[in-house]
Amino acid sequence: HVQLVESGGGSVQAGGSLTLTCTASRYSAYCMGWFRQTPGKEREGVATIQRDGRTNYANSVKDRFTISKDNARNTLSLQMNSLKPEDTAMYYCAAASYYTYDCTRMGDYKYWGQGTQVTVS
């Protein structure tokens, strides 16, 4: 079992930056990712990282967001730059419980954090 705790959310003006951090209770050897959800909409993938470091980004955040993982500290980060109002959402950290080549499939993620709110005005 892996417990995930997100931090770093908050309110920021458009064009600003935020860094989200997810702290895991133990090392996760499989896919990890950031997902987001707004009221009335389905949860969507933002960025994922494979254990070999391969990353994948939603088209809407490419060139603005960067996902990274620190295996020594059991943390997952999401650096968000040039934020837009449409980035406003609850952001969730997630970890898979088995190996899968494609980290973008939400159904492969077993462990989820409680979320951290990001508001861009």
PDB file of C-alpha atoms in Angstrom:
ATOM      1  CA  HIS A   1       0.000   0.000   0.000  1.00  0.00           C
ATOM      2  CA  VAL A   2       1.206   3.521  -0.830  1.00  0.00           C
ATOM      3  CA  GLN A   3      -0.113   6.658   0.807  1.00  0.00           C
ATOM      4  CA  LEU A   4       0.152   9.841  -1.209  1.00  0.00           C
ATOM      5  CA  VAL A   5      -0.064  13.380   0.128  1.00  0.00           C
ATOM      6  CA  GLU A   6      -0.161  16.387  -2.176  1.00  0.00           C
ATOM      7  CA  SER A   7       0.939  19.897  -1.282  1.00  0.00           C
ATOM      8  CA  GLY A   8       1.713  23.170  -2.999  1.00  0.00           C
ATOM      9  CA  GLY A   9      -1.657  24.148  -4.366  1.00  0.00           C
ATOM     10  CA  GLY A  10      -3.032  27.642  -4.017  1.00  0.00           C
ATOM     11  CA  SER A  11      -4.256  30.704  -5.824  1.00  0.00           C
ATOM     12  CA  VAL A  12      -2.191  32.448  -8.466  1.00  0.00           C
ATOM     13  CA  GLN A  13      -2.714  35.005 -11.184  1.00  0.00           C
ATOM     14  CA  ALA A  14      -2.666  34.003 -14.816  1.00  0.00           C
ATOM     15  CA  GLY A  15       0.887  33.745 -16.080  1.00  0.00           C
ATOM     16  CA  GLY A  16       2.185  32.749 -12.682  1.00  0.00           C
ATOM     17  CA  SER A  17       3.798  29.541 -11.475  1.00  0.00           C
ATOM     18  CA  LEU A  18       3.187  26.887  -8.858  1.00  0.00           C
ATOM     19  CA  THR A  19       4.961  23.694  -7.895  1.00  0.00           C
ATOM     20  CA  LEU A  20       2.947  20.758  -6.634  1.00  0.00           C
ATOM     21  CA  THR A  21       4.626  18.055  -4.572  1.00  0.00           C
ATOM     22  CA  CYS A  22       3.401  14.569  -3.803  1.00  0.00           C
ATOM     23  CA  THR A  23       5.041  12.721  -0.942  1.00  0.00           C
ATOM     24  CA  ALA A  24       4.708   8.943  -0.981  1.00  0.00           C
ATOM     25  CA  SER A  25       4.853   6.715   2.089  1.00  0.00           C
ATOM     26  CA  ARG A  26       7.305   4.450   0.282  1.00  0.00           C
ATOM     27  CA  TYR A  27       9.120   4.141  -3.010  1.00  0.00           C
ATOM     28  CA  SER A  28       6.870   3.535  -5.992  1.00  0.00           C
ATOM     29  CA  ALA A  29       8.505   1.534  -8.770  1.00  0.00           C
ATOM     30  CA  TYR A  30       5.754   1.991 -11.322  1.00  0.00           C
ATOM     31  CA  CYS A  31       3.940   4.749 -13.172  1.00  0.00           C
ATOM     32  CA  MET A  32       3.163   7.893 -11.244  1.00  0.00           C
ATOM     33  CA  GLY A  33       1.202  10.839 -12.445  1.00  0.00           C
ATOM     34  CA  TRP A  34      -0.756  13.988 -11.892  1.00  0.00           C
ATOM     35  CA  PHE A  35      -4.425  14.205 -12.767  1.00  0.00           C
ATOM     36  CA  ARG A  36      -6.934  17.005 -12.361  1.00  0.00           C
ATOM     37  CA  GLN A  37     -10.658  17.447 -12.088  1.00  0.00           C
ATOM     38  CA  THR A  38     -13.108  20.326 -12.097  1.00  0.00           C
ATOM     39  CA  PRO A  39     -16.692  20.108 -10.836  1.00  0.00           C
ATOM     40  CA  GLY A  40     -18.980  18.453 -13.343  1.00  0.00           C
ATOM     41  CA  LYS A  41     -16.139  17.158 -15.487  1.00  0.00           C
ATOM     42  CA  GLU A  42     -14.299  13.865 -15.679  1.00  0.00           C
ATOM     43  CA  ARG A  43     -10.866  13.527 -14.165  1.00  0.00           C
ATOM     44  CA  GLU A  44      -8.173  13.963 -16.788  1.00  0.00           C
ATOM     45  CA  GLY A  45      -4.511  13.146 -17.043  1.00  0.00           C
ATOM     46  CA  VAL A  46      -2.054  16.022 -16.811  1.00  0.00           C
ATOM     47  CA  ALA A  47       1.381  14.409 -16.749  1.00  0.00           C
ATOM     48  CA  THR A  48       2.789  10.965 -16.059  1.00  0.00           C
ATOM     49  CA  ILE A  49       6.235   9.504 -15.533  1.00  0.00           C
ATOM     50  CA  GLN A  50       7.415   5.981 -16.077  1.00  0.00           C
ATOM     51  CA  ARG A  51       9.999   4.311 -13.830  1.00  0.00           C
ATOM     52  CA  ASP A  52      12.609   4.756 -16.551  1.00  0.00           C
ATOM     53  CA  GLY A  53      11.925   8.487 -16.608  1.00  0.00           C
ATOM     54  CA  ARG A  54       9.774   8.619 -19.739  1.00  0.00           C
ATOM     55  CA  THR A  55       7.186  11.357 -19.425  1.00  0.00           C
ATOM     56  CA  ASN A  56       3.887  12.108 -21.063  1.00  0.00           C
ATOM     57  CA  TYR A  57       1.924  15.345 -21.020  1.00  0.00           C
ATOM     58  CA  ALA A  58      -1.565  16.368 -21.958  1.00  0.00           C
ATOM     59  CA  ASN A  59      -1.496  18.609 -25.020  1.00  0.00           C
ATOM     60  CA  SER A  60      -3.001  21.439 -23.002  1.00  0.00           C
ATOM     61  CA  VAL A  61       0.003  21.594 -20.647  1.00  0.00           C
ATOM     62  CA  LYS A  62       2.906  20.686 -22.919  1.00  0.00           C
ATOM     63  CA  ASP A  63       5.776  23.165 -22.762  1.00  0.00           C
ATOM     64  CA  ARG A  64       4.291  24.704 -19.598  1.00  0.00           C
ATOM     65  CA  PHE A  65       4.311  21.879 -17.038  1.00  0.00           C
ATOM     66  CA  THR A  66       7.172  19.596 -16.023  1.00  0.00           C
ATOM     67  CA  ILE A  67       6.805  16.370 -14.057  1.00  0.00           C
ATOM     68  CA  SER A  68       9.715  14.963 -12.104  1.00  0.00           C
ATOM     69  CA  LYS A  69      10.368  12.243  -9.570  1.00  0.00           C
ATOM     70  CA  ASP A  70      12.897  12.067  -6.751  1.00  0.00           C
ATOM     71  CA  ASN A  71      13.298   8.394  -5.890  1.00  0.00           C
ATOM     72  CA  ALA A  72      15.555   9.103  -2.929  1.00  0.00           C
ATOM     73  CA  ARG A  73      12.911  11.280  -1.281  1.00  0.00           C
ATOM     74  CA  ASN A  74       9.862   9.391  -2.565  1.00  0.00           C
ATOM     75  CA  THR A  75       8.435  12.565  -4.041  1.00  0.00           C
ATOM     76  CA  LEU A  76       6.717  13.458  -7.288  1.00  0.00           C
ATOM     77  CA  SER A  77       6.601  17.068  -8.418  1.00  0.00           C
ATOM     78  CA  LEU A  78       4.756  19.094 -11.009  1.00  0.00           C
ATOM     79  CA  GLN A  79       6.262  22.431 -11.960  1.00  0.00           C
ATOM     80  CA  MET A  80       3.528  24.545 -13.522  1.00  0.00           C
ATOM     81  CA  ASN A  81       4.465  27.695 -15.441  1.00  0.00           C
ATOM     82  CA  SER A  82       2.455  30.173 -17.491  1.00  0.00           C
ATOM     83  CA  LEU A  83      -0.689  29.145 -15.684  1.00  0.00           C
ATOM     84  CA  LYS A  84      -4.038  29.830 -17.299  1.00  0.00           C
ATOM     85  CA  PRO A  85      -7.518  30.122 -15.779  1.00  0.00           C
ATOM     86  CA  GLU A  86      -8.410  26.842 -17.479  1.00  0.00           C
ATOM     87  CA  ASP A  87      -5.767  25.129 -15.340  1.00  0.00           C
ATOM     88  CA  THR A  88      -7.982  25.730 -12.313  1.00  0.00           C
ATOM     89  CA  ALA A  89      -8.822  22.332 -10.837  1.00  0.00           C
ATOM     90  CA  MET A  90      -8.252  19.899  -8.021  1.00  0.00           C
ATOM     91  CA  TYR A  91      -4.957  18.177  -8.740  1.00  0.00           C
ATOM     92  CA  TYR A  92      -4.396  14.581  -7.694  1.00  0.00           C
ATOM     93  CA  CYS A  93      -1.241  12.526  -7.413  1.00  0.00           C
ATOM     94  CA  ALA A  94      -1.521   8.848  -8.279  1.00  0.00           C
ATOM     95  CA  ALA A  95       0.636   5.743  -8.355  1.00  0.00           C
ATOM     96  CA  ALA A  96       0.193   2.430 -10.134  1.00  0.00           C
ATOM     97  CA  SER A  97       0.600  -0.884  -8.341  1.00  0.00           C
ATOM     98  CA  TYR A  98       2.046  -2.875 -11.236  1.00  0.00           C
ATOM     99  CA  TYR A  99       4.152  -2.300 -14.317  1.00  0.00           C
ATOM    100  CA  THR A 100       2.476  -1.031 -17.436  1.00  0.00           C
ATOM    101  CA  TYR A 101       4.209   0.394 -20.493  1.00  0.00           C
ATOM    102  CA  ASP A 102       1.560   3.070 -21.018  1.00  0.00           C
ATOM    103  CA  CYS A 103       1.298   5.331 -18.012  1.00  0.00           C
ATOM    104  CA  THR A 104      -1.587   7.367 -19.390  1.00  0.00           C
ATOM    105  CA  ARG A 105      -4.368   4.897 -18.566  1.00  0.00           C
ATOM    106  CA  MET A 106      -6.114   6.133 -15.433  1.00  0.00           C
ATOM    107  CA  GLY A 107      -7.483   2.689 -14.673  1.00  0.00           C
ATOM    108  CA  ASP A 108      -3.969   1.421 -13.958  1.00  0.00           C
ATOM    109  CA  TYR A 109      -3.575   3.741 -10.983  1.00  0.00           C
ATOM    110  CA  LYS A 110      -4.497   2.150  -7.673  1.00  0.00           C
ATOM    111  CA  TYR A 111      -3.278   4.732  -5.170  1.00  0.00           C
ATOM    112  CA  TRP A 112      -4.557   8.291  -5.065  1.00  0.00           C
ATOM    113  CA  GLY A 113      -3.935  11.311  -2.899  1.00  0.00           C
ATOM    114  CA  GLN A 114      -6.649  13.551  -1.489  1.00  0.00           C
ATOM    115  CA  GLY A 115      -5.918  16.337  -3.929  1.00  0.00           C
ATOM    116  CA  THR A 116      -4.719  19.914  -3.773  1.00  0.00           C
ATOM    117  CA  GLN A 117      -6.647  22.844  -5.220  1.00  0.00           C
ATOM    118  CA  VAL A 118      -5.115  25.108  -7.846  1.00  0.00           C
ATOM    119  CA  THR A 119      -6.966  28.300  -8.698  1.00  0.00           C
ATOM    120  CA  VAL A 120      -5.799  30.606 -11.492  1.00  0.00           C
ATOM    121  CA  SER A 121      -7.508  33.956 -11.909  1.00  0.00           C
TER     122      SER A 121
END
